[in-house]
XYZ file of C-alpha atoms in Angstrom:
485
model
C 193.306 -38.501 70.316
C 195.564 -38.546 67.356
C 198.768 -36.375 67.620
C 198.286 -32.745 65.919
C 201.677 -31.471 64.308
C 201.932 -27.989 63.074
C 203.855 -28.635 59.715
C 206.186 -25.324 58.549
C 205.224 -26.781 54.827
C 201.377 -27.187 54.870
C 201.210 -24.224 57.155
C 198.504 -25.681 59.549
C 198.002 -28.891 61.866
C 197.894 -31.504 60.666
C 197.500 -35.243 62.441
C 200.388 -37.320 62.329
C 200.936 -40.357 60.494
C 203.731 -41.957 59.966
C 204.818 -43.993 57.034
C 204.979 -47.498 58.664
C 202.414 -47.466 61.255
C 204.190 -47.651 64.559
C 207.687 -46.441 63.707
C 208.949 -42.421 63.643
C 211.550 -41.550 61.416
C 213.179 -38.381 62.700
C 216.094 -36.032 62.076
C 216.683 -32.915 64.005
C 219.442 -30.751 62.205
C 222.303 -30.497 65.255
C 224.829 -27.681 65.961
C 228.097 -26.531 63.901
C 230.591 -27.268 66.521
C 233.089 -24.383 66.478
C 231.825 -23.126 69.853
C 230.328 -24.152 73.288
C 226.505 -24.269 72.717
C 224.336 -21.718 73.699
C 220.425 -20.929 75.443
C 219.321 -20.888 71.753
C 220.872 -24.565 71.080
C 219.617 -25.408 74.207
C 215.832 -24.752 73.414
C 215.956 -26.537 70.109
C 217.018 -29.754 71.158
C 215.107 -29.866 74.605
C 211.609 -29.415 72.718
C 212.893 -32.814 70.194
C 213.597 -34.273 73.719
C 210.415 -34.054 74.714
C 208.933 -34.448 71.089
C 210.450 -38.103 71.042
C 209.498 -38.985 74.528
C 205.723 -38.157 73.938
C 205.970 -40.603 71.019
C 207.604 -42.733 72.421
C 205.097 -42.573 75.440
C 202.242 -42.953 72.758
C 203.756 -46.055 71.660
C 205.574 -45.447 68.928
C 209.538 -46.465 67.708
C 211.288 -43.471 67.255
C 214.276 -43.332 65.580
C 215.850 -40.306 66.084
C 218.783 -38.715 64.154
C 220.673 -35.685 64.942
C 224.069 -34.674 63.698
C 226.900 -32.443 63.799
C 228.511 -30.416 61.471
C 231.730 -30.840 61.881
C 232.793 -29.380 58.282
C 232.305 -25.551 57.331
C 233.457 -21.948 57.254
C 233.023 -21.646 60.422
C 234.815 -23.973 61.996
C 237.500 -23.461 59.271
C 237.978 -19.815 60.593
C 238.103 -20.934 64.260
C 241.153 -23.260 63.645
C 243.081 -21.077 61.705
C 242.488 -18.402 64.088
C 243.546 -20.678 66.690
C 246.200 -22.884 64.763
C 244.735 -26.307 65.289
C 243.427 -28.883 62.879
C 239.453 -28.151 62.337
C 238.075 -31.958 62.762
C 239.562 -31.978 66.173
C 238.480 -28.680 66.858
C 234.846 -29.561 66.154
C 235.652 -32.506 68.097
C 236.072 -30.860 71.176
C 233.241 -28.899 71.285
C 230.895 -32.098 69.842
C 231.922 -33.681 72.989
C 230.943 -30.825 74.876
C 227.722 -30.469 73.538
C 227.252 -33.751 74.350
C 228.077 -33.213 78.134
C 225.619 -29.683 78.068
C 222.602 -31.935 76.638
C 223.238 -34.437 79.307
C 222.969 -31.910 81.726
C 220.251 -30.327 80.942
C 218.037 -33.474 80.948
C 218.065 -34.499 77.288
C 218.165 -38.165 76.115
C 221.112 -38.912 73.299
C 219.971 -39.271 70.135
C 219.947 -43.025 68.542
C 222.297 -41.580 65.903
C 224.626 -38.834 66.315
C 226.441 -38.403 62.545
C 229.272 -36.331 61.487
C 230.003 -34.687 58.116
C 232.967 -35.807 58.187
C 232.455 -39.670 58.707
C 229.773 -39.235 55.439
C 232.046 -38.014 52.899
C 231.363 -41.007 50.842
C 227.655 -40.783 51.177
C 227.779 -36.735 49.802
C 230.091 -37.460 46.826
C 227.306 -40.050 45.589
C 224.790 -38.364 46.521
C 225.787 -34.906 44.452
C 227.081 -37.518 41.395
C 223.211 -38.503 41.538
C 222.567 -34.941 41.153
C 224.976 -33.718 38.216
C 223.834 -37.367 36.440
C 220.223 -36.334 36.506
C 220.724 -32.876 35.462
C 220.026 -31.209 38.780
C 223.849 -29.884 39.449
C 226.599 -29.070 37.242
C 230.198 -28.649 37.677
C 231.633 -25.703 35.984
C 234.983 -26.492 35.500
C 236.542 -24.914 38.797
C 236.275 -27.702 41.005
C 232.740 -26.510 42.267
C 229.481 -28.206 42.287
C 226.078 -25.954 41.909
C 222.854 -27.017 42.530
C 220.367 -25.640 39.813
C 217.429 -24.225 41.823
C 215.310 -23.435 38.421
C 215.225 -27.104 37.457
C 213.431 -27.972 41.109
C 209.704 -26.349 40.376
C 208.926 -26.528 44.085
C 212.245 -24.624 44.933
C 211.090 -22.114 47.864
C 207.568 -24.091 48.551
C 207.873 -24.553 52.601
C 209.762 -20.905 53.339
C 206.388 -19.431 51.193
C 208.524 -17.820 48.455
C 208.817 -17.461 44.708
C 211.881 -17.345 42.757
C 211.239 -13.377 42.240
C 211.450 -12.575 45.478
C 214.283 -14.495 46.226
C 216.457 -13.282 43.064
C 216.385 -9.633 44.546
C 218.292 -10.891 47.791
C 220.636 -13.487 45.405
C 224.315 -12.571 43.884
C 227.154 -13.933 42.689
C 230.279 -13.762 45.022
C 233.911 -13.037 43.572
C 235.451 -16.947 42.340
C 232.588 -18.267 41.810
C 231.029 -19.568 38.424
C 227.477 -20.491 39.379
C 224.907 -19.741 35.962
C 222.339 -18.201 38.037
C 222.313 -16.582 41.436
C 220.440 -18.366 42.975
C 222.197 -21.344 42.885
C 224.114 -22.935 45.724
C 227.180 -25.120 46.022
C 226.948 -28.606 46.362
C 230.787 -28.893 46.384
C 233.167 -26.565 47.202
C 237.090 -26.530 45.073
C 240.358 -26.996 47.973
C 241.363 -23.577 49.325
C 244.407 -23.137 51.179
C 244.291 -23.664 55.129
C 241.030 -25.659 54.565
C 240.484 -29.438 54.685
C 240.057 -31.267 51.732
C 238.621 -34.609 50.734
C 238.778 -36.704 46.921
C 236.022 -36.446 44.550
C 235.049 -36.564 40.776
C 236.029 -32.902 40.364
C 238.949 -32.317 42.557
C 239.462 -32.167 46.103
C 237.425 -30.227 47.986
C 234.885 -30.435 50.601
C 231.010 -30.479 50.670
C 228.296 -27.294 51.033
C 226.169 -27.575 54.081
C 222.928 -28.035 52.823
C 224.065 -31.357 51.170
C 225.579 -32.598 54.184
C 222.168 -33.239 56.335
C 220.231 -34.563 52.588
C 223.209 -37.297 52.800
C 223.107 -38.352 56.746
C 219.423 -38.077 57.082
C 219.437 -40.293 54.141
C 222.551 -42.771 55.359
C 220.447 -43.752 58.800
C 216.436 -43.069 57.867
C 215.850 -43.777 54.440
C 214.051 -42.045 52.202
C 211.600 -40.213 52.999
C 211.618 -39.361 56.162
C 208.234 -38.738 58.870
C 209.304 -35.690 60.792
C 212.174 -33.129 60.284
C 212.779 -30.406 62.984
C 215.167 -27.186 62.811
C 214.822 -23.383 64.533
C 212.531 -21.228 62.227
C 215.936 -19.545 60.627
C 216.463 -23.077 58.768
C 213.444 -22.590 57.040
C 215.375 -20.576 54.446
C 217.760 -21.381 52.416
C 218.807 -24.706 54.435
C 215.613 -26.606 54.942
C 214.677 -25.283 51.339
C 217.571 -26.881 49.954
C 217.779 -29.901 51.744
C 214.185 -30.636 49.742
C 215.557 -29.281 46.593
C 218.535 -31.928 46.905
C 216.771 -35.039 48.501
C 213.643 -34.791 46.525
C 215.941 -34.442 43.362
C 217.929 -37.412 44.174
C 214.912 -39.944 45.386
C 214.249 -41.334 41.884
C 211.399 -41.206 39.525
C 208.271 -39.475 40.048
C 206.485 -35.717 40.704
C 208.893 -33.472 42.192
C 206.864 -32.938 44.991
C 208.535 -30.800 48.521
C 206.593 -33.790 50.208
C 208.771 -36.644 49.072
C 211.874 -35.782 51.552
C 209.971 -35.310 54.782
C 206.341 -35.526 55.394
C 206.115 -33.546 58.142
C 208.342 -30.082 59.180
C 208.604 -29.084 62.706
C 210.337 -25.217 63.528
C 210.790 -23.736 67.197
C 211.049 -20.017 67.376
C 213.942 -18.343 68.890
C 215.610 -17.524 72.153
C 215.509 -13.768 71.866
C 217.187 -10.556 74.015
C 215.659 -7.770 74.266
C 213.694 -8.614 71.486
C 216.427 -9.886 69.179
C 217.199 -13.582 68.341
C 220.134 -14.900 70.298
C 222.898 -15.982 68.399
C 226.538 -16.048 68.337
C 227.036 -13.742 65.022
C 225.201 -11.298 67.027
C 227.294 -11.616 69.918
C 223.992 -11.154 72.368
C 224.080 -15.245 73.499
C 224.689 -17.036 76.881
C 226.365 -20.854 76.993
C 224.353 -23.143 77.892
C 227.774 -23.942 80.359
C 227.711 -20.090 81.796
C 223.976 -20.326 82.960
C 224.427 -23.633 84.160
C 227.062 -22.701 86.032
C 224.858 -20.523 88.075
C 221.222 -21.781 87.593
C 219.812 -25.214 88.385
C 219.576 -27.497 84.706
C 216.131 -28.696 85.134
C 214.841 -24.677 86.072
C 216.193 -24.013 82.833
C 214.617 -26.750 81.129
C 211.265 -25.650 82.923
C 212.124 -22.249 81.576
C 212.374 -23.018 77.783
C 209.226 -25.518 78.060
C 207.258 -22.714 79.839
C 206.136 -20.829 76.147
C 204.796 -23.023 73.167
C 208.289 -24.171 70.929
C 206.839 -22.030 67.860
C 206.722 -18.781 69.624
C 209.548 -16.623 70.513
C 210.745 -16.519 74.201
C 212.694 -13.782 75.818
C 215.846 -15.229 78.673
C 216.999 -13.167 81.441
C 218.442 -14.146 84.582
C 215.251 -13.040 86.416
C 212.836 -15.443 84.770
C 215.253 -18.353 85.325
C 214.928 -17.622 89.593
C 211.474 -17.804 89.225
C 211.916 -20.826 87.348
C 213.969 -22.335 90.142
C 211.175 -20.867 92.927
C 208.487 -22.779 91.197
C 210.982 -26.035 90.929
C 211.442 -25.503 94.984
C 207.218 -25.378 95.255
C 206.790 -28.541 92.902
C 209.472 -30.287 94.791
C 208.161 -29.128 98.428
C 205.221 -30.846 97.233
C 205.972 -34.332 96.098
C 208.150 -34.032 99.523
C 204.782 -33.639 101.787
C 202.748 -36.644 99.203
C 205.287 -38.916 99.712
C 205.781 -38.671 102.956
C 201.419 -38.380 103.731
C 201.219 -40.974 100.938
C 203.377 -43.688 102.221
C 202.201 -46.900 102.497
C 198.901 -45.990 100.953
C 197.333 -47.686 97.980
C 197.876 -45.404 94.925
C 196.403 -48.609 93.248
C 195.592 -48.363 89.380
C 192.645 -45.876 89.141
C 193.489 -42.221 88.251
C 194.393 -39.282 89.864
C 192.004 -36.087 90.108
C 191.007 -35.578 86.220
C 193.223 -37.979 85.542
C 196.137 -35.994 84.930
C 198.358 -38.248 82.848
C 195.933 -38.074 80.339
C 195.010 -34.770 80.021
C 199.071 -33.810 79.855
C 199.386 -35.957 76.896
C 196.146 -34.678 75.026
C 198.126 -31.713 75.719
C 201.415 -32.968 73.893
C 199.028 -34.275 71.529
C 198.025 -30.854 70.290
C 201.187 -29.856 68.577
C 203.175 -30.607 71.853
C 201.704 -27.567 73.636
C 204.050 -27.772 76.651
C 203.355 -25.001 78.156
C 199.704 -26.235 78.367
C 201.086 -29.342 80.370
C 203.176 -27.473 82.680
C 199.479 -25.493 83.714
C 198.281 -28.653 84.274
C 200.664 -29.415 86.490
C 200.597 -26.317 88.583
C 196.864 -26.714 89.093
C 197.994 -30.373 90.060
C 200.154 -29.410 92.502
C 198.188 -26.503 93.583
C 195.424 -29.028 94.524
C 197.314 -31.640 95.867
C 199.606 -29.133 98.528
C 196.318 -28.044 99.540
C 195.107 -31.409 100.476
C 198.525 -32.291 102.506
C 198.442 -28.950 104.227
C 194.660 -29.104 105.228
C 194.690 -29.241 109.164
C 193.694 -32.686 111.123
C 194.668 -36.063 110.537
C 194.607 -37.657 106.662
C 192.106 -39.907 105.895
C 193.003 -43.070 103.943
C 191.289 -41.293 101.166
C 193.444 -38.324 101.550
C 196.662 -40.210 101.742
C 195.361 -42.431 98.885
C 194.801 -39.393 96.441
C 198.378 -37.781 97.589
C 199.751 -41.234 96.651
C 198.538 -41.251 93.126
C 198.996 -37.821 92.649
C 202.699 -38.263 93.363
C 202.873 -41.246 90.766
C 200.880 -39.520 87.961
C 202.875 -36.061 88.810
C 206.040 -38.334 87.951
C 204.716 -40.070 85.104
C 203.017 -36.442 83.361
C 206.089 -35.120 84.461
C 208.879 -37.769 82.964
C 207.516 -36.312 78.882
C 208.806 -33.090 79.687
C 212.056 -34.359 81.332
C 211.129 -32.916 84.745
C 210.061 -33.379 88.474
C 212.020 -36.779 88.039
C 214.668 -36.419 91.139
C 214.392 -37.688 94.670
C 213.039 -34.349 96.273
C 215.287 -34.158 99.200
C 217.874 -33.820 96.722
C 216.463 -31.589 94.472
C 215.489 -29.155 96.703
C 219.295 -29.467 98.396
C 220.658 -28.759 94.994
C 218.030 -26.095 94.154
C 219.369 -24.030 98.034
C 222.439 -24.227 96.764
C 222.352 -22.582 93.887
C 220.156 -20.078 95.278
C 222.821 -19.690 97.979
C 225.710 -19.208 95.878
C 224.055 -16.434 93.651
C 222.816 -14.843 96.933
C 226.168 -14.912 98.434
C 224.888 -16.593 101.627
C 227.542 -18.342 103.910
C 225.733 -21.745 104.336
C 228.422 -22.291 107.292
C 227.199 -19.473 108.907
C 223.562 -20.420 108.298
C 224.669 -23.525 109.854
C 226.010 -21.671 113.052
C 223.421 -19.877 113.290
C 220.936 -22.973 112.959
C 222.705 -24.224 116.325
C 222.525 -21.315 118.014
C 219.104 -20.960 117.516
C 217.782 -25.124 118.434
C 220.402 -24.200 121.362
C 218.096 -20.910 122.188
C 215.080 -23.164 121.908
C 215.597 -25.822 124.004
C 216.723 -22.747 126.845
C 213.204 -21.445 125.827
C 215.386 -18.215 124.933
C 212.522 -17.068 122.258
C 213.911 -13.143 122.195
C 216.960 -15.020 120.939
C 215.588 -17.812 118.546
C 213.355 -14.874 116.985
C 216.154 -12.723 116.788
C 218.470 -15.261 115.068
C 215.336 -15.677 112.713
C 215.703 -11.772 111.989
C 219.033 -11.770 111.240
C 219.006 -15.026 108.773
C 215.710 -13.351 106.970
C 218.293 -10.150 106.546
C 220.218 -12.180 104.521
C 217.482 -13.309 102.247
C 217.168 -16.867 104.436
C 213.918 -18.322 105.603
C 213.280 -20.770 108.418
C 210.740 -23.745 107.956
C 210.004 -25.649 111.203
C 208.592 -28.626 111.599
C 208.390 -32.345 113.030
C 211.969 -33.369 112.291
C 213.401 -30.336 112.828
C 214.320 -26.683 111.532
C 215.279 -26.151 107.804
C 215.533 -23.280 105.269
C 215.582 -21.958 101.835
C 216.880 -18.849 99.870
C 214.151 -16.251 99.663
């Protein structure tokens, strides 16, 4: 089955194919570093995760791009809030992104650019600009783009110049000749960074900076560009207006920057998208701190990347009590499966398969992770069903641990040795519960101690008391463990 991507410009599917059979182009706008990244930053770039291991899965070379913005108001304002120099600033909190991504599962990207290693690349690339009539500098050490001379200005956000002239104005300083114009190129202030260029120093507008680095390390044009649906308008827009501008000769067509667009929809609160200007966000650092990385990364896979999803503590410990089921599981195949031939044929409906005709149809991962459940549904069944395993039995819990592994790997989950998972997962469940795992462990002796005395009034009771405190016993053949409720 051919992959299915829903592209923001066409508005519909449409199958994917690349521009050089084989090899993926692919830049995912990254994060303006002024701030430790949040649940919102955290969904974006786990769905391109799992968007480039599914290609990469189905064969293809993916080269995959995503940068930093290391240059921009924001990070301006920080520093001089803070008195420290704004590159390093961003610095520090690029290298913390860095370490949150890791953590949460996510593969580095084969390019990671910065604004402010590209300087070069954006002064030639808005010279191409002003030399083919598409910006103009005014004079004040500014650079506008002119939107009215790109006929296809507004084509993938689905709006028309009227409609966006009503929201447009013209801010104190500067000298743009229409509205709706944007800077290219912004004239040295005071307290900001400033770099050379043809009409002063100053330093570049956003929207130019991803046209130049997308450019620097894909080419033009690009297969696949991905963003949250609030790039759609103006950045997206104007990355088009600039790139497509730039390329050279021929119809200015939106299609000649990217061919396909990719938007997630947002983490929300109560309704409302999460975001620092807001002020209603959670870093991804603070959650991690108390819930386990891959339950969150089951979390934000859990709802199709174009819809909305709504986070709350709640919906993460169910995340984690599924993780504990899925691990529990693999647990009892491996163990029932061990030594048996999984051999080459396929698991029950072959389940590899089906996940990736799944990822296949727009990358519908929360399709894939009810596949799994009915997977693992099945195959706990089959290792809990009373009398001894046949070889069939242990055969089919053998292969469904590899193909559980293999489905699961494209989503970045069920990838850890389950002892430990499930040791990490208690933990974490511990700590929020506030249970004393030395006294669990006290008690846990007490109790094997009661046992072996055949003392059942007091192993029961101990049981009581440890269920009290939101702790569950599991015996079995090598002895007694437990679990946060």
């Amino acid at each position: 089955m051919a992959i299915q991507i829903h592209d923001t410009l066409a508005g519909k599917k449409r199958e994917f194919v690349p521009l050089e059979p084989g090899q993926v182009r692919f830049y995912a706008c990254g994060p303006t570093v002024y701030d430790h990244a949040h649940v919102g930053h955290a969904r974006s770039y786990v769905v391109w995760d799992v968007v480039v291991r599914h290609l990469r899965a189905r064969g293809y070379q993916v080269k995959y791009v995503r940068n930093f913005t290391d240059v921009d108001d924001k990070i301006i304002k920080r520093a001089n809030e803070r008195g420290e120099d704004p590159i390093a600033l961003a610095d520090f909190y690029a290298r913390a992104f860095d370490e949150d991504m890791a953590a949460l599962g996510n593969g580095p990207p084969d390019v990671a650019p910065r604004v402010s290693g590209h300087l070069p690349q954006i002064v030639a690339l808005i010279e191409r600009l002003v030399a083919r009539g598409f910006a103009y500098a005014p004079g004040n050490g500014d650079v506008y783009y002119a939107v009215r001379k790109f006929p296809e200005y507004g084509r993938l956000a689905k709006r028309n110049l009227d409609d966006l002239l009503s929201g447009a104005r013209v801010d104190p300083g500067e000298a743009k000749r229409d509205p709706l114009d944007f800077a290219l190129w912004k004239g040295a202030k005071p307290g900001e960074p400033a770099w050379d260029s043809p009409w002063g120093r100053g330093r570049p507008g956003w929207h130019i900076e991803c046209s130049a680095m997308s450019a620097a390390h894909l080419g033009e044009p690009i297969d696949l560009h991905g963003g949250g649906k609030d790039l759609v308008f103006p950045h997206h827009t104007n990355e088009i207006a600039q790139s497509v501008a730039a390329g050279g000769e021929g119809e200015l067509r939106a299609e000649g920057y990217s061919r396909y667009w990719m938007h997630h929809g947002f983490v929300e609160i109560d309704d409302q998208k999460m975001s620092k200007s807001l002020g209603n966000f959670f870093t991804v650092r603070d959650v991690l701190a108390k819930f386990d990385p891959e339950a969150v990364r089951v979390f934000l896979l859990n709802t199709h990347y174009r819809n909305p999803i709504n986070y709350s503590d709640a919906v993460l410990v169910e995340a984690e009590k599924r993780l504990v089921y899925l691990y529990e599981t693999l647990q009892k195949a491996d163990a029932l499966g061990a030594g048996a031939p999984a051999g080459e044929g396929a698991a029950d409906g072959d389940l590899v398969e089906a996940c990736r005709a799944a990822l296949d149809d727009d990358f519908n991962t929360a399709a894939v992770l009810g596949l799994l459940a009915d997977a693992f549904t099945a195959a706990n069944a089959l290792a809990d069903k009373k009398g001894k395993k046949t070889p069939e039995d242990r055969a089919r819990l053998a292969r469904f641990a590899r193909d559980a592994r293999l489905a699961g790997h494209e989503l970045g989950i069920v990838q850890r040795p389950p002892a430990a998972a499930l040791a990490a997962l208690r933990d974490r469940a511990a700590a929020r519960r506030g249970v004393d795992q030395a006294l669990v462990a006290r008690r846990l002796e007490e109790r094997a101690a009661a046992r072996k005395a055949k003392d059942f009034a007091r192993s029961d009771a101990i049981r009581d008391e440890l269920l009290a405190l939101g702790v569950a016993l599991m015996d079995g053949p090598q002895g007694t463990t437990w679990k946060v409720e």
